[in-house]
Coordinates of C-alpha atoms in Angstrom, one line a residue:
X51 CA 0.0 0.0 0.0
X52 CA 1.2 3.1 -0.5
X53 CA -0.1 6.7 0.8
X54 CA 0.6 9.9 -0.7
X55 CA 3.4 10.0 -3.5
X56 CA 6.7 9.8 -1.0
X57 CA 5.1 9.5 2.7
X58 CA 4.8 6.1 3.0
X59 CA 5.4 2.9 2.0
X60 CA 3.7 -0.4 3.6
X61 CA 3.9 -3.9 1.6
X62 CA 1.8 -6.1 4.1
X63 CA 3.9 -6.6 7.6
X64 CA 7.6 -6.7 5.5
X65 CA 8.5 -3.3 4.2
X66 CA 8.2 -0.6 6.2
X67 CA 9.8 3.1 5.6
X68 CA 9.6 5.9 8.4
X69 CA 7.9 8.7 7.1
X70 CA 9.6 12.0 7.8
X71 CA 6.7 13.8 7.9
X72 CA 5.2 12.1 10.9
X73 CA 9.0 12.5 12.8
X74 CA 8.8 16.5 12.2
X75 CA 5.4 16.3 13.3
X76 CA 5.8 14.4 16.3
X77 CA 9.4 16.3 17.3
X78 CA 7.2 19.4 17.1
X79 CA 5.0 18.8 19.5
X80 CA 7.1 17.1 21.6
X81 CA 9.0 20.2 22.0
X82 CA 6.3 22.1 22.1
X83 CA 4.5 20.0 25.4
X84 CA 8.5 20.4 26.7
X85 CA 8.8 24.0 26.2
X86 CA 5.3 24.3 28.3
X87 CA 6.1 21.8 30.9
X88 CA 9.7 23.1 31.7
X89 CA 7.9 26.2 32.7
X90 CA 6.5 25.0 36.0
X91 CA 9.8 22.7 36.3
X92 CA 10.0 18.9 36.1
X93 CA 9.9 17.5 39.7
X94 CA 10.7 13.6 39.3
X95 CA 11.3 11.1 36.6
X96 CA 8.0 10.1 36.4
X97 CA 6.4 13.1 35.8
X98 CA 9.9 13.4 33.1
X99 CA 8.4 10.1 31.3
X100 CA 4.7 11.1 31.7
X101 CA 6.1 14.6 29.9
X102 CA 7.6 12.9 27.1
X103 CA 4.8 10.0 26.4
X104 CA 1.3 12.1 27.1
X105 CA 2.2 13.9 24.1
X106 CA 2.9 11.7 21.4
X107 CA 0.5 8.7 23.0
X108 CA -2.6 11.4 22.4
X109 CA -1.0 12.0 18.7
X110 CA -0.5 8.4 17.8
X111 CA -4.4 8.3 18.7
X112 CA -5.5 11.2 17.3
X113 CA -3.4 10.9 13.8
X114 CA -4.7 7.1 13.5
X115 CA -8.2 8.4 14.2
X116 CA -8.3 11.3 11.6
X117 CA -6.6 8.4 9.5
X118 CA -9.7 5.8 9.9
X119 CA -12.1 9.0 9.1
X120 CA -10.0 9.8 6.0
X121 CA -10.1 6.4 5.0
X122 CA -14.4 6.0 5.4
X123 CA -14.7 9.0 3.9
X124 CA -12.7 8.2 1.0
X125 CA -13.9 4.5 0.6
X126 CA -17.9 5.2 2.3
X127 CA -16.9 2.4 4.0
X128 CA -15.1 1.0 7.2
X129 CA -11.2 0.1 6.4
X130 CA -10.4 -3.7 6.1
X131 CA -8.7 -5.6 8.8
X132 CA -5.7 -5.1 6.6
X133 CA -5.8 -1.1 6.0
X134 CA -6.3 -0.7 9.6
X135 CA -3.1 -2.4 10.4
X136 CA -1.4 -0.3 7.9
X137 CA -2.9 3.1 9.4
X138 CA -2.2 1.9 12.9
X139 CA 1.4 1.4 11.9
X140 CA 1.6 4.2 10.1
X141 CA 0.2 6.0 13.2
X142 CA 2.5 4.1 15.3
X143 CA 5.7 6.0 14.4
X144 CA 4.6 8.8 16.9
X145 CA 5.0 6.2 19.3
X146 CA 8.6 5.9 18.0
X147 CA 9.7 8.9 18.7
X148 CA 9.3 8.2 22.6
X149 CA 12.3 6.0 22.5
X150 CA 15.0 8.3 22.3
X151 CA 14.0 11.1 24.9
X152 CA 13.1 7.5 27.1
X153 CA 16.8 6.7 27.1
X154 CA 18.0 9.7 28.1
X155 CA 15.6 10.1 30.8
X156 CA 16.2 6.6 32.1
X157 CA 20.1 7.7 32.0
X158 CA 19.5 10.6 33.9
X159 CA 17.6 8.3 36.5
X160 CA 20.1 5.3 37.0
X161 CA 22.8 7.3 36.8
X162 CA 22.1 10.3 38.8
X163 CA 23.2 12.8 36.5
X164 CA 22.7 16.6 37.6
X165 CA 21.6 15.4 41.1
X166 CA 18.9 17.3 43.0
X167 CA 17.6 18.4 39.3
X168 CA 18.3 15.2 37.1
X169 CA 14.9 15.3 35.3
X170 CA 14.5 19.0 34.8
X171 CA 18.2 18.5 33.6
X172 CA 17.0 15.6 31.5
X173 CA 14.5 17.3 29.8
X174 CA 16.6 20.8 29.2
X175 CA 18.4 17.7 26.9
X176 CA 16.0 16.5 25.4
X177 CA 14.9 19.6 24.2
X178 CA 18.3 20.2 22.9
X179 CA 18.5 16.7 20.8
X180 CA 14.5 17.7 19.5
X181 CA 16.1 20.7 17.8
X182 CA 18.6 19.1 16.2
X183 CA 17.1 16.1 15.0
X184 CA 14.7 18.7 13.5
X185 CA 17.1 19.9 11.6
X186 CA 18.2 16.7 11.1
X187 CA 14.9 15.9 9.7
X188 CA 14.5 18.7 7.5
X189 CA 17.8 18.0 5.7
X190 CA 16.6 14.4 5.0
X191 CA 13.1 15.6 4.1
X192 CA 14.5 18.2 1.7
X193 CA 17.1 15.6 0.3
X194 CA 14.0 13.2 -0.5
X195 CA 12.0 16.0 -1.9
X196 CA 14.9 16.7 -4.2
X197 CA 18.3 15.3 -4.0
X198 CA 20.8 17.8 -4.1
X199 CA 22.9 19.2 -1.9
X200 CA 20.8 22.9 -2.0
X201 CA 17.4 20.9 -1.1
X202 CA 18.9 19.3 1.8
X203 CA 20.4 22.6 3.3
X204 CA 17.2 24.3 2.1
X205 CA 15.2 21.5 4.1
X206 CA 17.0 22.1 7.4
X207 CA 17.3 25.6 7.5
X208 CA 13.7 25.5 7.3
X209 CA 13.5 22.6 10.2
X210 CA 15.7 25.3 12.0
X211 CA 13.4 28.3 11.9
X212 CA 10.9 26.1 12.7
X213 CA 12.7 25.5 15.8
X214 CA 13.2 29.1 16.5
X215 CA 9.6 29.3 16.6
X216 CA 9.9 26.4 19.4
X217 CA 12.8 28.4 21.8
X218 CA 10.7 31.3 21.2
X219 CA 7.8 29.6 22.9
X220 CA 10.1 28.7 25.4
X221 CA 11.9 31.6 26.3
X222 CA 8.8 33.6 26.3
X223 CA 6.9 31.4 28.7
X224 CA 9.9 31.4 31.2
X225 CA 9.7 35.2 31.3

Protein backbone atom coordinates (compact mmCIF):
# COMPACT_ATOMS: atom_id res chain seq x y z
CA UNK A 1 0.00 0.00 0.00
CA UNK A 2 1.19 3.05 -0.52
CA UNK A 3 -0.10 6.71 0.81
CA UNK A 4 0.59 9.91 -0.67
CA UNK A 5 3.35 10.04 -3.52
CA UNK A 6 6.67 9.81 -0.95
CA UNK A 7 5.11 9.50 2.74
CA UNK A 8 4.79 6.07 3.03
CA UNK A 9 5.45 2.89 1.97
CA UNK A 10 3.67 -0.41 3.58
CA UNK A 11 3.90 -3.90 1.62
CA UNK A 12 1.84 -6.08 4.12
CA UNK A 13 3.94 -6.56 7.61
CA UNK A 14 7.56 -6.67 5.55
CA UNK A 15 8.49 -3.34 4.22
CA UNK A 16 8.20 -0.59 6.19
CA UNK A 17 9.85 3.12 5.59
CA UNK A 18 9.61 5.89 8.44
CA UNK A 19 7.94 8.66 7.12
CA UNK A 20 9.60 12.04 7.80
CA UNK A 21 6.73 13.82 7.89
CA UNK A 22 5.18 12.09 10.91
CA UNK A 23 8.99 12.51 12.78
CA UNK A 24 8.78 16.51 12.23
CA UNK A 25 5.38 16.28 13.30
CA UNK A 26 5.75 14.41 16.26
CA UNK A 27 9.35 16.28 17.26
CA UNK A 28 7.23 19.43 17.14
CA UNK A 29 5.00 18.75 19.51
CA UNK A 30 7.05 17.11 21.59
CA UNK A 31 8.96 20.21 21.97
CA UNK A 32 6.28 22.11 22.15
CA UNK A 33 4.49 20.02 25.45
CA UNK A 34 8.55 20.37 26.70
CA UNK A 35 8.84 24.01 26.20
CA UNK A 36 5.34 24.27 28.26
CA UNK A 37 6.14 21.83 30.86
CA UNK A 38 9.66 23.14 31.67
CA UNK A 39 7.93 26.22 32.70
CA UNK A 40 6.55 24.98 36.00
CA UNK A 41 9.82 22.65 36.25
CA UNK A 42 9.99 18.86 36.09
CA UNK A 43 9.90 17.49 39.70
CA UNK A 44 10.70 13.56 39.33
CA UNK A 45 11.27 11.05 36.59
CA UNK A 46 7.95 10.15 36.35
CA UNK A 47 6.42 13.06 35.79
CA UNK A 48 9.93 13.41 33.11
CA UNK A 49 8.36 10.13 31.26
CA UNK A 50 4.72 11.08 31.70
CA UNK A 51 6.12 14.65 29.93
CA UNK A 52 7.63 12.95 27.07
CA UNK A 53 4.85 9.96 26.40
CA UNK A 54 1.32 12.10 27.08
CA UNK A 55 2.17 13.92 24.14
CA UNK A 56 2.89 11.69 21.35
CA UNK A 57 0.52 8.66 22.99
CA UNK A 58 -2.58 11.38 22.38
CA UNK A 59 -0.97 12.04 18.70
CA UNK A 60 -0.46 8.37 17.85
CA UNK A 61 -4.40 8.29 18.70
CA UNK A 62 -5.50 11.20 17.28
CA UNK A 63 -3.44 10.90 13.80
CA UNK A 64 -4.66 7.09 13.54
CA UNK A 65 -8.23 8.43 14.22
CA UNK A 66 -8.29 11.31 11.58
CA UNK A 67 -6.62 8.40 9.53
CA UNK A 68 -9.66 5.84 9.89
CA UNK A 69 -12.08 9.04 9.15
CA UNK A 70 -10.03 9.76 5.95
CA UNK A 71 -10.12 6.43 4.98
CA UNK A 72 -14.37 5.99 5.42
CA UNK A 73 -14.67 9.01 3.93
CA UNK A 74 -12.70 8.21 0.96
CA UNK A 75 -13.93 4.52 0.64
CA UNK A 76 -17.87 5.21 2.29
CA UNK A 77 -16.88 2.39 3.98
CA UNK A 78 -15.13 1.05 7.22
CA UNK A 79 -11.21 0.14 6.42
CA UNK A 80 -10.42 -3.74 6.10
CA UNK A 81 -8.69 -5.56 8.83
CA UNK A 82 -5.66 -5.09 6.61
CA UNK A 83 -5.79 -1.07 6.00
CA UNK A 84 -6.27 -0.70 9.58
CA UNK A 85 -3.06 -2.44 10.38
CA UNK A 86 -1.45 -0.28 7.94
CA UNK A 87 -2.89 3.08 9.39
CA UNK A 88 -2.19 1.86 12.89
CA UNK A 89 1.44 1.42 11.92
CA UNK A 90 1.57 4.16 10.09
CA UNK A 91 0.23 6.03 13.18
CA UNK A 92 2.52 4.11 15.34
CA UNK A 93 5.73 5.98 14.37
CA UNK A 94 4.61 8.79 16.86
CA UNK A 95 4.98 6.16 19.26
CA UNK A 96 8.62 5.91 17.99
CA UNK A 97 9.66 8.91 18.72
CA UNK A 98 9.34 8.20 22.56
CA UNK A 99 12.28 6.03 22.51
CA UNK A 100 15.02 8.33 22.31
CA UNK A 101 13.95 11.10 24.93
CA UNK A 102 13.09 7.49 27.15
CA UNK A 103 16.77 6.67 27.13
CA UNK A 104 18.00 9.73 28.06
CA UNK A 105 15.59 10.08 30.84
CA UNK A 106 16.21 6.65 32.14
CA UNK A 107 20.06 7.67 32.03
CA UNK A 108 19.53 10.62 33.93
CA UNK A 109 17.61 8.31 36.49
CA UNK A 110 20.07 5.30 37.04
CA UNK A 111 22.76 7.29 36.80
CA UNK A 112 22.07 10.30 38.85
CA UNK A 113 23.25 12.79 36.51
CA UNK A 114 22.68 16.59 37.58
CA UNK A 115 21.55 15.38 41.12
CA UNK A 116 18.87 17.28 42.99
CA UNK A 117 17.65 18.45 39.34
CA UNK A 118 18.26 15.15 37.11
CA UNK A 119 14.92 15.26 35.31
CA UNK A 120 14.48 19.00 34.78
CA UNK A 121 18.25 18.47 33.63
CA UNK A 122 17.02 15.61 31.52
CA UNK A 123 14.53 17.30 29.85
CA UNK A 124 16.56 20.81 29.23
CA UNK A 125 18.43 17.71 26.94
CA UNK A 126 16.03 16.46 25.38
CA UNK A 127 14.87 19.55 24.18
CA UNK A 128 18.29 20.21 22.91
CA UNK A 129 18.46 16.69 20.84
CA UNK A 130 14.48 17.67 19.54
CA UNK A 131 16.06 20.72 17.80
CA UNK A 132 18.58 19.07 16.19
CA UNK A 133 17.08 16.14 15.00
CA UNK A 134 14.74 18.67 13.45
CA UNK A 135 17.13 19.90 11.64
CA UNK A 136 18.19 16.69 11.07
CA UNK A 137 14.92 15.89 9.74
CA UNK A 138 14.51 18.70 7.47
CA UNK A 139 17.84 18.00 5.69
CA UNK A 140 16.58 14.35 5.03
CA UNK A 141 13.07 15.62 4.12
CA UNK A 142 14.49 18.19 1.67
CA UNK A 143 17.11 15.61 0.33
CA UNK A 144 14.04 13.22 -0.50
CA UNK A 145 12.03 16.04 -1.90
CA UNK A 146 14.86 16.68 -4.20
CA UNK A 147 18.30 15.29 -3.96
CA UNK A 148 20.77 17.79 -4.11
CA UNK A 149 22.86 19.20 -1.95
CA UNK A 150 20.84 22.95 -2.02
CA UNK A 151 17.41 20.89 -1.10
CA UNK A 152 18.91 19.34 1.83
CA UNK A 153 20.41 22.61 3.33
CA UNK A 154 17.24 24.30 2.11
CA UNK A 155 15.25 21.55 4.11
CA UNK A 156 17.03 22.11 7.44
CA UNK A 157 17.33 25.56 7.51
CA UNK A 158 13.66 25.46 7.32
CA UNK A 159 13.47 22.59 10.18
CA UNK A 160 15.72 25.31 12.02
CA UNK A 161 13.41 28.31 11.93
CA UNK A 162 10.90 26.08 12.74
CA UNK A 163 12.69 25.50 15.81
CA UNK A 164 13.24 29.12 16.50
CA UNK A 165 9.63 29.26 16.64
CA UNK A 166 9.91 26.39 19.38
CA UNK A 167 12.85 28.37 21.82
CA UNK A 168 10.74 31.27 21.24
CA UNK A 169 7.77 29.55 22.88
CA UNK A 170 10.11 28.75 25.39
CA UNK A 171 11.86 31.63 26.27
CA UNK A 172 8.81 33.65 26.29
CA UNK A 173 6.88 31.41 28.67
CA UNK A 174 9.90 31.38 31.23
CA UNK A 175 9.71 35.16 31.25
Amino acid sequence: MRIGRERLTLVGWGRFALDVEVAVYGTVVLLTVLAVAQDDGIDDFAEAVQVVVGPLVATFAAHLFASVLAAVNAHRALPSGARFRALTAHAAQYLLLAVPPLVVVLVYGLAGIGAPHGADAAIDLVADLGLLLLVVLGGVGGWRALPRWWSAVLGALAAFVLGLVVIVLRILIEH
